Short mmCIF file of C-alpha atoms in Angstrom, two decimals:
data_model
loop_
_atom_site.label_atom_id
_atom_site.label_comp_id
_atom_site.label_asym_id
_atom_site.label_seq_id
_atom_site.Cartn_x
_atom_site.Cartn_y
_atom_site.Cartn_z
CA GLU A 638 -7.65 -19.14 1.55
CA THR A 639 -5.00 -18.44 -1.08
CA GLY A 640 -3.30 -15.07 -0.82
CA VAL A 641 -2.06 -12.77 -3.57
CA THR A 642 0.78 -14.32 -5.54
CA GLN A 643 3.10 -12.52 -7.91
CA SER A 644 5.63 -13.75 -10.45
CA PRO A 645 8.46 -13.54 -11.04
CA THR A 646 10.06 -12.57 -7.73
CA HIS A 647 12.99 -10.81 -9.33
CA LEU A 648 13.68 -9.61 -12.86
CA ILE A 649 16.56 -7.87 -14.58
CA LYS A 650 15.93 -6.08 -17.86
CA THR A 651 17.81 -3.72 -20.13
CA ARG A 652 16.69 -0.19 -20.90
CA GLY A 653 14.31 -0.15 -23.87
CA GLN A 654 13.04 -3.68 -23.33
CA GLN A 655 9.50 -4.69 -22.41
CA VAL A 656 8.41 -6.60 -19.31
CA THR A 657 5.29 -8.44 -18.14
CA LEU A 658 4.56 -9.01 -14.46
CA ARG A 659 1.85 -11.37 -13.27
CA CYS A 660 -0.50 -11.47 -10.32
CA SER A 661 -3.06 -13.93 -9.02
CA SER A 662 -5.60 -12.33 -6.74
CA GLN A 663 -6.73 -13.69 -3.42
CA SER A 664 -9.59 -16.14 -3.77
CA GLY A 665 -12.96 -14.38 -3.76
CA HIS A 666 -11.45 -11.04 -4.82
CA ASN A 667 -12.47 -9.45 -8.12
CA THR A 668 -10.45 -6.22 -8.05
CA VAL A 669 -6.73 -5.91 -8.70
CA SER A 670 -4.51 -2.87 -8.19
CA TRP A 671 -0.88 -2.31 -9.09
CA TYR A 672 1.57 -0.13 -7.19
CA GLN A 673 5.16 0.91 -7.84
CA GLN A 674 7.46 1.27 -4.85
CA ALA A 675 10.82 2.91 -5.44
CA LEU A 676 13.55 2.24 -2.91
CA GLY A 677 12.91 4.07 0.35
CA GLN A 678 9.54 5.41 -0.81
CA GLY A 679 5.92 4.59 -0.24
CA PRO A 680 4.01 2.69 -2.92
CA GLN A 681 2.48 4.73 -5.73
CA PHE A 682 -0.78 3.79 -7.43
CA ILE A 683 -0.43 2.74 -11.06
CA PHE A 684 -3.94 1.53 -11.91
CA GLN A 685 -6.83 -0.67 -10.83
CA TYR A 686 -8.89 -3.27 -12.68
CA TYR A 687 -12.40 -4.26 -11.80
CA ARG A 688 -14.33 -6.81 -13.85
CA GLU A 689 -11.64 -6.76 -16.53
CA GLU A 690 -11.87 -2.99 -17.05
CA GLU A 691 -9.43 -0.30 -15.92
CA ASN A 692 -11.39 1.84 -13.46
CA GLY A 693 -8.70 4.20 -12.22
CA ARG A 694 -5.18 5.24 -13.10
CA GLY A 695 -2.42 7.11 -11.33
CA ASN A 696 0.14 9.46 -12.81
CA PHE A 697 1.94 6.93 -14.99
CA PRO A 698 2.60 7.16 -18.74
CA PRO A 699 0.75 5.00 -21.30
CA ARG A 700 3.72 2.65 -21.62
CA PHE A 701 2.41 1.19 -18.35
CA SER A 702 -0.56 -0.96 -19.29
CA GLY A 703 -2.46 -3.83 -17.78
CA LEU A 704 -4.97 -6.59 -18.23
CA GLN A 705 -7.35 -8.43 -15.98
CA PHE A 706 -8.54 -11.89 -16.97
CA PRO A 707 -11.90 -13.60 -16.32
CA ASN A 708 -10.37 -15.46 -13.37
CA TYR A 709 -9.41 -12.02 -11.95
CA SER A 710 -5.68 -12.59 -12.36
CA SER A 711 -3.81 -9.65 -13.85
CA GLU A 712 -0.76 -8.57 -15.80
CA LEU A 713 1.23 -5.38 -15.71
CA ASN A 714 3.11 -4.57 -18.90
CA VAL A 715 5.79 -1.92 -19.17
CA ASN A 716 7.18 -0.97 -22.56
CA ALA A 717 10.36 0.92 -23.41
CA LEU A 718 11.84 0.39 -19.96
CA GLU A 719 13.72 3.27 -18.37
CA LEU A 720 16.24 3.17 -15.56
CA ASP A 721 13.73 4.91 -13.26
CA ASP A 722 11.35 1.99 -13.69
CA SER A 723 13.59 0.00 -11.33
CA ALA A 724 11.35 -0.63 -8.32
CA LEU A 725 9.29 -3.14 -6.38
CA TYR A 726 5.97 -3.70 -8.15
CA LEU A 727 3.18 -4.67 -5.82
CA CYS A 728 -0.12 -6.23 -6.76
CA ALA A 729 -3.09 -6.00 -4.41
CA SER A 730 -6.56 -7.48 -4.54
CA SER A 731 -9.85 -6.70 -2.87
CA PHE A 732 -13.53 -7.38 -3.32
CA GLY A 733 -15.83 -4.98 -5.12
CA GLY A 734 -13.38 -2.10 -5.47
CA ARG A 735 -14.88 -0.35 -2.47
CA ARG A 736 -12.79 2.59 -1.21
CA ASN A 737 -12.86 1.38 2.37
CA SER A 738 -11.89 -2.22 1.59
CA PRO A 739 -8.45 -3.22 2.79
CA LEU A 740 -6.11 -4.15 -0.01
CA HIS A 741 -4.33 -7.48 0.30
CA PHE A 742 -0.86 -7.28 -1.16
CA GLY A 743 1.47 -9.82 -2.67
CA ASN A 744 5.22 -10.02 -2.00
CA GLY A 745 5.97 -8.02 -5.12
CA THR A 746 8.27 -8.31 -8.11
CA ARG A 747 11.64 -6.59 -7.84
CA LEU A 748 12.46 -5.13 -11.27
CA THR A 749 15.95 -3.90 -12.03
CA VAL A 750 16.54 -1.99 -15.26
CA THR A 751 20.17 -1.67 -16.37
CA ALA B 154 -4.96 16.67 -3.74
CA GLN B 155 -4.38 14.11 -1.07
CA LYS B 156 -1.16 13.85 0.84
CA VAL B 157 0.14 11.72 3.69
CA THR B 158 3.17 12.77 5.70
CA GLN B 159 5.16 10.51 7.98
CA ALA B 160 7.80 12.83 9.33
CA GLN B 161 9.75 10.13 11.16
CA THR B 162 11.97 8.39 8.62
CA GLU B 163 13.56 6.00 11.10
CA ILE B 164 12.97 5.12 14.73
CA SER B 165 15.11 2.83 16.85
CA VAL B 166 14.12 1.73 20.34
CA VAL B 167 15.00 -0.98 22.80
CA GLU B 168 12.66 -3.91 23.21
CA LYS B 169 9.74 -3.35 25.63
CA GLU B 170 9.73 0.39 25.07
CA ASP B 171 6.56 2.05 23.81
CA VAL B 172 6.81 3.78 20.44
CA THR B 173 4.48 6.08 18.52
CA LEU B 174 4.51 6.49 14.75
CA ASP B 175 3.11 9.76 13.50
CA CYS B 176 0.90 10.29 10.46
CA VAL B 177 -0.56 13.56 9.19
CA TYR B 178 -2.82 13.70 6.16
CA GLU B 179 -4.36 16.24 3.82
CA THR B 180 -7.59 15.84 1.88
CA ARG B 181 -10.45 17.99 0.68
CA ASP B 182 -12.97 15.21 1.04
CA THR B 183 -15.25 15.04 4.04
CA THR B 184 -15.47 11.27 3.75
CA TYR B 185 -12.26 9.30 3.51
CA TYR B 186 -10.52 6.24 4.90
CA LEU B 187 -7.22 5.88 6.68
CA PHE B 188 -5.07 2.76 6.84
CA TRP B 189 -1.90 1.49 8.43
CA TYR B 190 0.19 -1.19 6.76
CA LYS B 191 3.31 -3.02 7.92
CA GLN B 192 6.02 -4.03 5.45
CA PRO B 193 8.49 -6.65 6.75
CA PRO B 194 11.67 -7.41 4.80
CA SER B 195 9.75 -9.94 2.66
CA GLY B 196 8.14 -6.96 0.92
CA GLU B 197 4.49 -7.84 1.40
CA LEU B 198 2.33 -5.04 2.80
CA VAL B 199 0.31 -6.36 5.72
CA PHE B 200 -2.96 -4.60 6.55
CA LEU B 201 -3.20 -3.49 10.20
CA ILE B 202 -6.20 -1.21 10.51
CA ARG B 203 -8.76 0.90 8.65
CA ARG B 204 -10.49 3.95 10.09
CA ASN B 205 -13.43 5.83 8.55
CA SER B 206 -13.36 9.62 8.69
CA PHE B 207 -16.70 9.74 10.47
CA ASP B 208 -15.54 7.44 13.24
CA GLU B 209 -13.08 9.14 15.57
CA GLN B 210 -13.16 6.39 18.15
CA ASN B 211 -9.68 5.23 19.05
CA GLU B 212 -8.90 1.57 18.68
CA ILE B 213 -6.80 -0.89 20.61
CA SER B 214 -5.79 -4.31 19.38
CA GLY B 215 -3.46 -6.12 21.74
CA ARG B 216 -0.24 -4.12 21.92
CA TYR B 217 -1.33 -1.86 19.06
CA SER B 218 -3.42 1.27 19.40
CA TRP B 219 -4.44 4.03 17.04
CA ASN B 220 -5.31 7.64 17.82
CA PHE B 221 -7.39 9.38 15.13
CA GLN B 222 -7.82 13.13 15.58
CA LYS B 223 -9.72 14.83 12.80
CA SER B 224 -9.07 18.29 14.25
CA THR B 225 -5.33 17.89 13.65
CA SER B 226 -5.64 15.56 10.62
CA SER B 227 -3.57 12.95 12.39
CA PHE B 228 -3.78 9.18 12.68
CA ASN B 229 -0.99 8.03 14.99
CA PHE B 230 -0.03 4.46 15.76
CA THR B 231 1.38 3.31 19.09
CA ILE B 232 3.05 0.00 19.84
CA THR B 233 3.17 -0.80 23.53
CA ALA B 234 5.90 -3.02 24.95
CA SER B 235 7.60 -3.33 21.57
CA GLN B 236 9.11 -6.61 20.43
CA VAL B 237 11.87 -7.43 17.96
CA VAL B 238 9.23 -8.90 15.61
CA ASP B 239 7.69 -5.43 15.32
CA SER B 240 10.72 -4.32 13.31
CA ALA B 241 9.49 -3.32 9.86
CA VAL B 242 8.59 -0.32 7.73
CA TYR B 243 5.18 1.08 8.61
CA PHE B 244 3.04 2.99 6.16
CA CYS B 245 0.08 5.23 6.73
CA ALA B 246 -2.29 5.59 3.77
CA LEU B 247 -5.36 7.55 2.74
CA SER B 248 -8.20 6.60 0.41
CA GLU B 249 -10.81 9.11 -0.65
CA ALA B 250 -14.46 8.15 -1.01
CA GLN B 251 -14.76 9.09 -4.68
CA GLY B 252 -13.21 7.51 -7.73
CA ALA B 253 -11.15 4.35 -7.89
CA GLN B 254 -9.94 2.57 -4.80
CA LYS B 255 -6.61 4.36 -4.72
CA LEU B 256 -4.36 4.46 -1.68
CA VAL B 257 -2.06 7.42 -1.19
CA PHE B 258 0.83 6.31 1.00
CA GLY B 259 3.21 8.22 3.19
CA GLN B 260 6.94 7.65 2.81
CA GLY B 261 6.99 5.17 5.63
CA THR B 262 8.73 4.92 8.99
CA ARG B 263 11.42 2.30 9.44
CA LEU B 264 11.08 0.93 12.96
CA THR B 265 13.92 -1.05 14.49
CA ILE B 266 13.42 -2.78 17.80
CA ASN B 267 16.73 -3.73 19.40
CA PRO B 268 16.96 -6.63 21.86
#
């Protein structure tokens, strides 16, 4: 069984730039969620995709956007990067988007904005 | 609004000691789900347990046990006979029954087990 994989592992960007983070879900999973984890904090929900549609969003501005592809992989795009966007971005997958389903997380992408 | 509070920021114990991590939550829902995750230095969040709000039965899995008390809105996690490999950041999380599958996490407790 293949777990959740994320790329790249680390990324350094300049304020104002745009970034794309990628995630491959665990085999058999059709739901992908993205979380932002600032240093020393718990993860915060960005949004979730189920069957290629966004079906829930946290308190993040529109410059955070995403896609889910037919193979259930996903991208997180962030435009006009700000210094506060520096964080660990975690992707998680599950099956069916059920509230009680455990999320399976990847190792994350560490984004540094300078 | 939902909220999860882990009041213990850091805990340090000597190997083989028992340690309890506290978690208090707030929600208006009558049906909800509680989770514990472990985050080792690699960054990946590892699922440990899920508990449904209508099931207050405590659970034991090896050296791990969980005490869910709805009356005090708490879901505490105990590690018995701790080991160095238990060192990690532990997160408690809440998911409500309505809407998207969204986890609300606490701030985490950094647990250090010293040899």
